[in-house]
Short mmCIF file of C-alpha atoms and ligand atoms in Angstrom, two decimals:
data_model
loop_
_atom_site.label_atom_id
_atom_site.label_comp_id
_atom_site.label_asym_id
_atom_site.label_seq_id
_atom_site.Cartn_x
_atom_site.Cartn_y
_atom_site.Cartn_z
CA MET A 1 3.16 9.35 -27.84
CA LYS A 2 1.28 7.19 -25.33
CA VAL A 3 2.38 6.87 -21.71
CA SER A 4 1.01 3.88 -19.83
CA PHE A 5 0.30 3.87 -16.11
CA TYR A 6 2.35 0.74 -15.35
CA GLY A 7 5.47 -0.81 -16.86
CA HIS A 8 5.02 -4.47 -15.91
CA ALA A 9 6.31 -5.95 -19.18
CA ARG A 10 9.31 -3.57 -19.25
CA GLN A 11 10.24 -4.65 -15.76
CA TYR A 12 9.90 -8.31 -16.72
CA HIS A 13 12.09 -7.89 -19.79
CA ASN A 14 14.81 -6.15 -17.75
CA LEU A 15 14.85 -9.01 -15.25
CA LYS A 16 13.85 -11.93 -17.43
CA THR A 17 16.95 -14.06 -16.78
CA GLU A 18 16.69 -13.83 -12.98
CA ILE A 19 12.91 -14.30 -12.87
CA ASP A 20 12.82 -17.18 -15.35
CA ALA A 21 15.64 -18.97 -13.50
CA ASN A 22 13.72 -18.85 -10.21
CA ILE A 23 10.47 -20.03 -11.81
CA LEU A 24 12.28 -22.95 -13.48
CA LYS A 25 13.96 -23.83 -10.20
CA VAL A 26 10.56 -24.14 -8.53
CA LEU A 27 9.09 -26.12 -11.46
CA GLU A 28 11.96 -28.64 -11.33
CA SER A 29 11.88 -28.90 -7.51
CA GLU A 30 8.42 -30.51 -7.40
CA GLN A 31 7.76 -28.37 -4.31
CA TYR A 32 5.21 -25.73 -5.21
CA VAL A 33 3.40 -24.95 -1.96
CA MET A 34 5.16 -24.26 1.37
CA GLY A 35 8.41 -25.32 -0.29
CA PRO A 36 12.01 -24.12 -0.02
CA MET A 37 11.50 -21.10 -2.30
CA LEU A 38 8.87 -19.70 0.07
CA LYS A 39 11.24 -20.22 2.99
CA GLN A 40 14.05 -18.51 1.06
CA PHE A 41 11.89 -15.50 0.20
CA GLU A 42 10.55 -15.18 3.75
CA ASP A 43 14.11 -15.16 5.09
CA GLU A 44 15.20 -12.58 2.51
CA PHE A 45 12.16 -10.40 3.15
CA ALA A 46 12.62 -10.40 6.95
CA LYS A 47 16.27 -9.50 6.47
CA TYR A 48 15.32 -6.71 4.07
CA ALA A 49 12.60 -5.35 6.42
CA LYS A 50 14.97 -5.70 9.41
CA THR A 51 12.25 -7.52 11.34
CA LYS A 52 12.62 -10.86 13.10
CA TYR A 53 9.86 -12.53 11.08
CA ALA A 54 8.21 -12.40 7.66
CA ILE A 55 5.26 -14.62 6.75
CA GLY A 56 4.11 -15.00 3.15
CA VAL A 57 0.32 -15.00 2.68
CA ALA A 58 -2.11 -15.04 -0.26
CA ASN A 59 -2.65 -11.27 -0.58
CA GLY A 60 -2.42 -7.94 1.23
CA THR A 61 -6.01 -8.02 2.46
CA ASP A 62 -5.63 -11.42 4.15
CA ALA A 63 -2.39 -10.14 5.70
CA ILE A 64 -4.37 -7.51 7.65
CA TRP A 65 -7.17 -9.73 8.92
CA LEU A 66 -4.79 -12.59 9.72
CA VAL A 67 -2.90 -10.22 12.04
CA LEU A 68 -6.19 -8.98 13.56
CA MET A 69 -7.19 -12.59 14.27
CA ALA A 70 -3.73 -13.42 15.61
CA LEU A 71 -4.16 -10.50 18.05
CA GLY A 72 -7.58 -11.81 19.09
CA ILE A 73 -9.39 -8.77 17.63
CA GLY A 74 -12.93 -9.55 16.48
CA PRO A 75 -16.62 -8.95 17.24
CA GLY A 76 -17.18 -6.13 19.74
CA ASP A 77 -13.74 -4.62 19.11
CA GLU A 78 -13.04 -1.37 17.26
CA CYS A 79 -10.19 -0.53 14.85
CA ILE A 80 -9.43 3.07 13.88
CA THR A 81 -8.41 3.89 10.30
CA THR A 82 -9.20 6.34 7.46
CA THR A 83 -11.76 6.26 4.64
CA ASN A 84 -9.39 7.55 1.93
CA THR A 85 -7.64 4.24 1.40
CA PHE A 86 -8.09 1.26 -0.85
CA PHE A 87 -11.27 -0.52 0.19
CA ALA A 88 -9.34 -3.56 1.47
CA THR A 89 -8.20 -1.84 4.68
CA ALA A 90 -11.79 -1.61 5.95
CA GLU A 91 -12.76 -4.93 4.38
CA ALA A 92 -10.10 -6.72 6.45
CA ILE A 93 -11.51 -5.21 9.67
CA TRP A 94 -14.96 -6.50 8.72
CA VAL A 95 -13.66 -9.96 7.77
CA ALA A 96 -12.19 -10.20 11.27
CA GLY A 97 -15.66 -9.32 12.61
CA ALA A 98 -14.53 -6.05 14.21
CA THR A 99 -15.96 -2.55 13.82
CA ALA A 100 -14.24 -0.04 11.54
CA VAL A 101 -13.98 3.46 13.00
CA PHE A 102 -12.99 6.19 10.55
CA VAL A 103 -11.26 9.52 11.19
CA ASP A 104 -10.13 12.11 8.66
CA CYS A 105 -6.74 12.29 6.95
CA ASP A 106 -4.01 14.91 7.12
CA PRO A 107 -4.58 17.74 4.61
CA GLN A 108 -1.04 17.43 3.24
CA THR A 109 0.18 13.82 3.44
CA ARG A 110 -3.31 12.29 3.06
CA CYS A 111 -2.33 9.67 5.68
CA ILE A 112 -4.37 9.34 8.91
CA ASP A 113 -4.27 12.56 10.97
CA PRO A 114 -2.87 11.55 14.40
CA ALA A 115 -4.48 14.63 16.00
CA LEU A 116 -7.93 13.11 15.32
CA ILE A 117 -7.29 9.62 16.68
CA GLU A 118 -7.73 10.16 20.44
CA GLN A 119 -11.29 11.49 20.17
CA ALA A 120 -12.25 8.24 18.39
CA ILE A 121 -10.94 5.97 21.18
CA THR A 122 -13.54 4.16 23.32
CA PRO A 123 -13.20 1.26 25.80
CA LYS A 124 -13.81 -1.03 22.79
CA THR A 125 -10.88 0.30 20.75
CA LYS A 126 -8.19 -2.34 20.25
CA CYS A 127 -6.14 -1.18 17.35
CA ILE A 128 -5.06 1.62 15.00
CA ILE A 129 -4.45 0.77 11.33
CA PRO A 130 -2.53 3.60 9.63
CA VAL A 131 -2.13 3.31 5.86
CA HIS A 132 1.15 4.53 4.34
CA LEU A 133 -0.75 6.10 1.47
CA TYR A 134 0.76 6.69 -1.98
CA GLY A 135 4.21 5.59 -0.76
CA GLN A 136 4.68 7.89 2.24
CA CYS A 137 4.70 6.77 5.87
CA ALA A 138 2.03 7.99 8.25
CA ASP A 139 3.34 9.78 11.36
CA MET A 140 4.21 6.58 13.21
CA LYS A 141 5.93 8.31 16.13
CA ALA A 142 2.73 10.18 17.03
CA ILE A 143 0.61 7.07 16.43
CA ARG A 144 2.88 4.94 18.62
CA ARG A 145 2.64 7.51 21.47
CA ILE A 146 -1.18 7.41 21.33
CA ALA A 147 -1.18 3.60 21.14
CA ASP A 148 1.12 3.31 24.17
CA LYS A 149 -0.95 5.77 26.20
CA HIS A 150 -4.19 3.84 25.52
CA LYS A 151 -2.64 0.33 25.30
CA LEU A 152 -3.66 -0.26 21.70
CA PHE A 153 -2.16 -2.43 18.98
CA VAL A 154 -0.88 -0.83 15.76
CA ILE A 155 -0.95 -2.60 12.39
CA GLU A 156 0.69 -0.73 9.51
CA ASP A 157 -1.08 -1.26 6.18
CA ASN A 158 2.04 -1.04 4.07
CA ALA A 159 0.60 -2.22 0.76
CA GLN A 160 1.76 1.00 -0.93
CA ALA A 161 5.02 1.97 0.75
CA ILE A 162 7.50 -0.88 0.72
CA ASP A 163 11.00 0.66 0.92
CA ALA A 164 9.70 3.92 2.41
CA ALA A 165 10.92 5.20 5.78
CA GLY A 166 10.02 7.91 8.26
CA ASP A 167 12.16 10.41 10.12
CA GLY A 168 14.27 7.91 12.00
CA PHE A 169 11.87 4.94 11.88
CA ARG A 170 11.52 1.96 9.59
CA ILE A 171 8.24 0.32 8.65
CA GLY A 172 7.58 -2.54 11.08
CA GLU A 173 9.65 -0.92 13.82
CA LEU A 174 6.99 1.07 15.71
CA SER A 175 4.05 -1.29 15.20
CA ASP A 176 3.01 -4.78 16.27
CA ALA A 177 3.02 -5.87 12.63
CA ALA A 178 3.17 -4.39 9.15
CA THR A 179 1.30 -5.97 6.25
CA THR A 180 2.02 -5.68 2.56
CA SER A 181 0.60 -6.65 -0.81
CA PHE A 182 2.59 -8.04 -3.73
CA ILE A 183 -0.16 -7.78 -6.33
CA ILE A 184 1.48 -6.83 -9.63
CA GLN A 185 0.73 -3.09 -9.49
CA LYS A 186 2.39 -2.57 -6.09
CA ASN A 187 6.02 -1.37 -5.87
CA LEU A 188 7.19 -4.96 -5.32
CA GLY A 189 4.75 -7.05 -7.33
CA THR A 190 4.50 -10.61 -8.55
CA PHE A 191 2.65 -11.71 -11.69
CA GLY A 192 -0.54 -12.31 -9.76
CA ASP A 193 -1.49 -12.02 -6.09
CA SER A 194 0.32 -12.43 -2.81
CA GLY A 195 1.24 -10.56 0.35
CA ALA A 196 3.18 -10.73 3.60
CA VAL A 197 3.23 -9.86 7.28
CA VAL A 198 6.40 -8.66 8.99
CA THR A 199 6.69 -8.49 12.77
CA ASN A 200 9.12 -8.66 15.67
CA ASN A 201 6.53 -10.46 17.80
CA ALA A 202 7.07 -14.24 18.01
CA GLU A 203 3.45 -14.85 19.04
CA ILE A 204 2.03 -13.00 16.02
CA ASP A 205 4.47 -14.88 13.77
CA ARG A 206 3.45 -18.26 15.19
CA LYS A 207 -0.28 -17.54 15.02
CA VAL A 208 -0.32 -16.06 11.49
CA ARG A 209 1.81 -18.97 10.23
CA LYS A 210 -0.73 -21.40 11.65
CA LEU A 211 -3.83 -19.49 10.54
CA ARG A 212 -2.63 -19.19 6.93
CA ASN A 213 -2.22 -22.96 6.64
CA HIS A 214 -5.47 -24.52 7.91
CA GLY A 215 -4.55 -23.94 11.54
CA SER A 216 -1.70 -26.40 11.22
CA ASP A 217 1.90 -26.27 12.36
CA LYS A 218 2.31 -30.04 12.46
CA ARG A 219 1.31 -32.47 9.73
CA SER A 220 -2.34 -33.65 10.06
CA CYS A 221 -2.93 -31.60 13.24
CA HIS A 222 -5.33 -28.67 12.86
CA SER A 223 -7.02 -25.91 14.78
CA PHE A 224 -9.14 -23.01 13.47
CA GLY A 225 -7.57 -21.60 10.32
CA PHE A 226 -7.74 -20.83 6.61
CA ASN A 227 -5.89 -21.36 3.36
CA SER A 228 -3.98 -18.14 2.69
CA ARG A 229 -0.57 -19.26 1.46
CA LEU A 230 1.98 -17.57 -0.81
CA ASP A 231 2.94 -20.23 -3.35
CA ASP A 232 6.52 -20.93 -4.33
CA ILE A 233 6.41 -19.68 -7.95
CA HIS A 234 5.38 -16.23 -6.72
CA ALA A 235 7.99 -16.42 -3.94
CA GLY A 236 10.62 -17.09 -6.63
CA ILE A 237 9.50 -14.09 -8.71
CA LEU A 238 9.51 -11.89 -5.60
CA SER A 239 12.94 -13.14 -4.53
CA ALA A 240 14.35 -12.11 -7.92
CA LYS A 241 12.66 -8.70 -7.75
CA LEU A 242 13.46 -7.90 -4.10
CA LYS A 243 17.12 -7.31 -4.96
CA HIS A 244 16.05 -4.32 -7.09
CA ILE A 245 13.50 -2.64 -4.85
CA THR A 246 15.79 0.10 -3.53
CA ALA A 247 17.00 1.04 -7.01
CA TRP A 248 13.36 1.07 -8.22
CA SER A 249 12.30 3.34 -5.35
CA ASP A 250 15.16 5.69 -6.20
CA LEU A 251 13.92 5.84 -9.80
CA ARG A 252 10.36 6.56 -8.64
CA ARG A 253 11.74 9.40 -6.49
CA LYS A 254 13.70 10.68 -9.48
CA TRP A 255 10.59 10.76 -11.73
CA ALA A 256 8.57 12.36 -8.93
CA ALA A 257 11.20 15.11 -8.60
CA ARG A 258 11.06 15.65 -12.37
CA TYR A 259 7.24 15.94 -12.27
CA THR A 260 7.43 18.35 -9.34
CA GLU A 261 10.03 20.49 -11.11
CA GLY A 262 8.05 20.54 -14.36
CA LEU A 263 4.68 21.22 -12.72
CA GLN A 264 5.73 23.73 -10.07
CA ASN A 265 4.09 26.72 -11.77
CA ALA A 266 0.70 25.07 -12.26
CA LYS A 267 -2.22 27.07 -10.93
CA SER A 268 -5.22 24.77 -11.15
CA PHE A 269 -3.96 21.88 -8.98
CA THR A 270 -1.67 21.11 -6.04
CA LEU A 271 1.34 18.79 -6.09
CA PRO A 272 1.94 15.86 -3.73
CA TYR A 273 3.44 16.78 -0.39
CA ALA A 274 6.61 14.95 0.65
CA LYS A 275 7.43 15.32 4.34
CA PRO A 276 10.97 16.52 5.11
CA ASN A 277 13.26 13.70 6.29
CA TYR A 278 10.80 11.02 5.14
CA ARG A 279 11.62 8.68 2.28
CA HIS A 280 8.50 8.91 0.07
CA VAL A 281 8.68 6.13 -2.53
CA PHE A 282 5.85 7.41 -4.76
CA HIS A 283 3.80 4.30 -5.26
CA LEU A 284 1.53 6.94 -6.81
CA TYR A 285 2.20 10.54 -7.85
CA VAL A 286 -1.11 12.19 -6.95
CA ILE A 287 -2.06 15.77 -7.82
CA GLU A 288 -5.33 17.36 -6.65
CA THR A 289 -7.39 19.85 -8.65
CA LYS A 290 -8.20 23.00 -6.67
CA ASN A 291 -11.70 22.92 -8.11
CA ALA A 292 -13.22 19.44 -7.73
CA ALA A 293 -15.52 20.04 -10.71
CA GLN A 294 -12.43 20.15 -12.96
CA ARG A 295 -11.18 16.71 -11.99
CA ASP A 296 -13.20 14.54 -14.38
CA PRO A 297 -12.73 16.75 -17.47
CA PHE A 298 -9.00 17.04 -16.67
CA LEU A 299 -8.68 13.27 -16.37
CA LYS A 300 -10.57 12.81 -19.64
CA PHE A 301 -8.30 15.33 -21.38
CA LEU A 302 -5.21 13.39 -20.23
CA ASN A 303 -6.67 10.02 -21.25
CA ASP A 304 -7.73 11.41 -24.65
CA ASN A 305 -4.22 12.79 -25.18
CA GLY A 306 -2.16 9.65 -24.60
CA VAL A 307 -1.61 9.91 -20.83
CA ASP A 308 -2.97 6.93 -18.90
CA ALA A 309 -3.78 8.86 -15.70
CA LYS A 310 -6.11 7.34 -13.08
CA CYS A 311 -7.77 8.16 -9.71
CA HIS A 312 -6.83 6.72 -6.32
CA TYR A 313 -9.48 6.67 -4.99
CA PRO A 314 -12.45 8.57 -6.44
CA ILE A 315 -14.96 7.09 -3.98
CA ALA A 316 -13.97 7.08 -0.30
CA ILE A 317 -15.08 4.04 1.68
CA HIS A 318 -17.93 5.80 3.47
CA GLN A 319 -19.19 7.08 0.09
CA GLN A 320 -19.48 3.59 -1.43
CA GLU A 321 -23.00 2.59 -2.30
CA GLY A 322 -24.86 0.92 0.52
CA TYR A 323 -22.13 1.66 3.08
CA PRO A 324 -21.72 0.05 5.53
CA TRP A 325 -23.50 -3.02 4.11
CA GLY A 326 -24.90 -4.07 7.45
CA LYS A 327 -21.36 -4.11 8.87
CA GLU A 328 -20.53 -2.15 11.97
CA ALA A 329 -18.83 1.16 11.25
CA ARG A 330 -18.56 4.56 12.82
CA ILE A 331 -17.30 7.92 11.53
CA VAL A 332 -15.84 10.26 14.12
CA GLY A 333 -16.12 13.94 13.26
CA PRO A 334 -16.60 15.45 9.82
CA ILE A 335 -14.12 14.16 7.23
CA PRO A 336 -13.76 16.98 4.71
CA GLN A 337 -10.15 16.13 3.85
CA SER A 338 -10.89 12.53 2.81
CA GLU A 339 -13.83 13.78 0.77
CA LYS A 340 -11.74 16.49 -0.91
CA ASN A 341 -9.05 13.92 -1.68
CA ALA A 342 -11.61 11.59 -3.30
CA ALA A 343 -13.19 14.39 -5.34
CA SER A 344 -10.01 15.99 -6.67
CA CYS A 345 -7.25 13.34 -6.98
CA ILE A 346 -5.50 12.40 -10.23
CA SER A 347 -2.62 9.89 -10.33
CA LEU A 348 -0.05 10.47 -13.08
CA PRO A 349 1.87 7.55 -14.66
CA MET A 350 4.50 6.33 -12.20
CA PHE A 351 6.80 3.32 -12.46
CA PRO A 352 10.58 2.89 -12.32
CA GLU A 353 10.95 2.05 -16.02
CA LEU A 354 9.50 5.36 -17.25
CA THR A 355 11.78 7.41 -19.52
CA ALA A 356 12.59 11.12 -19.22
CA GLU A 357 10.87 11.62 -22.58
CA GLU A 358 7.65 10.07 -21.27
CA VAL A 359 7.69 12.09 -18.05
CA ASP A 360 8.26 15.29 -20.04
CA PHE A 361 5.39 14.38 -22.38
CA VAL A 362 3.06 13.96 -19.37
CA ILE A 363 4.27 17.28 -17.93
CA ALA A 364 3.60 19.03 -21.26
CA LYS A 365 0.04 17.65 -21.48
CA VAL A 366 -0.74 18.49 -17.86
CA MET A 367 0.57 22.05 -18.28
CA GLU A 368 -1.34 22.46 -21.55
CA TRP A 369 -4.56 21.74 -19.64
CA ASP A 370 -3.51 23.97 -16.74
CA LYS A 371 -2.85 26.97 -19.02
CA ALA A 372 -6.31 26.64 -20.55
CA HIS A 373 -8.15 26.18 -17.24
CA ALA A 374 -6.30 28.03 -14.46
C1 PLP B 1 -3.52 -3.06 -2.52
C2 PLP B 1 -3.91 -2.66 -1.15
C3 PLP B 1 -4.42 -3.60 -0.22
C4 PLP B 1 -4.83 -5.00 -0.59
O1 PLP B 1 -3.91 -5.79 -1.19
P1 PLP B 1 -4.38 -7.07 -2.03
O2 PLP B 1 -3.10 -7.80 -2.21
O3 PLP B 1 -4.98 -6.59 -3.29
O4 PLP B 1 -5.35 -7.83 -1.19
C5 PLP B 1 -4.66 -3.19 1.08
N1 PLP B 1 -4.45 -1.91 1.46
C6 PLP B 1 -4.01 -0.98 0.60
C7 PLP B 1 -3.78 0.41 1.10
C8 PLP B 1 -3.73 -1.32 -0.73
O5 PLP B 1 -3.29 -0.37 -1.57
#
């Protein structure tokens, strides 16, 4: 048996009628950019997120820096985040011209550790960018308290946790804006790239809308801006898929529970931590080897035995070659947790269309390795 890491084609086949109908509708409409399908999806997405506004953009990275620019954050300003995230979180801060300031992550959730944020705040700090890593929300209540105390903005990088929730908070509720990515491998993904910003702030909505479309909100009139639009074919695909996101998250949670049950007696690695009363949507199911030296041989064993496991992310941002590439960056305190996470993480196959047989096959292979190496 072979178990793949993603199930994109399976998902397409399950939804072919709905997706094809929306694509054809756009093709026949002759309106492919900033057309009615984009408007429809933005309305549906804002309603789904329970925010006042949703703005479609070209990708999840642009979504972050467009919000930074809309907030007037740029050269001379500092943004606090973590180094154990996809590279794009830091990249967006640099594109905006601001300085990335890194603190360590929580030893259990692997999201930013709120207890480490205050020591990183300086008079230049403008913003905190928590990442809802692997499908679980960062501790937004604690982050919001710190932001209020120091008058900082909060932007949630929600590329990995659409449909997740915290203990009594929704994504987008306790921040100035939340950004997301719809690249195919994310929990809500189109067949290509795109992203969105959700916010309750009319000013952010107005500015991001303008910035993404050549600084224009009126035909032929421009101010400073870019081209970062979500085109209508992708909006149509996303509109068809959005109706299924909650059911897909429930399936991810079901497969995660099955992994956790099947792997609970393992000795050589730890299982992902799901916070009580949080809705973890398992964008990734990440285990960590107790001995970092075992990670690469373990991963190779899985790959050689039909399990398409991967690493997210084996090289933390501050460990990337040449860091910080002449860009401004600062690390506050030692960051052993981010480094441990990078050295020991393995992501097991995770997508809604998995079968029980496939999950059990992965469990059997993982336990086979554990028995031989614990
Ligand atoms: C995927 C991802 C992004 C970037 O999204 P793109 O659409 O690829 O630009 C940003 N942050 C995190 C945490 C991600 O996982």
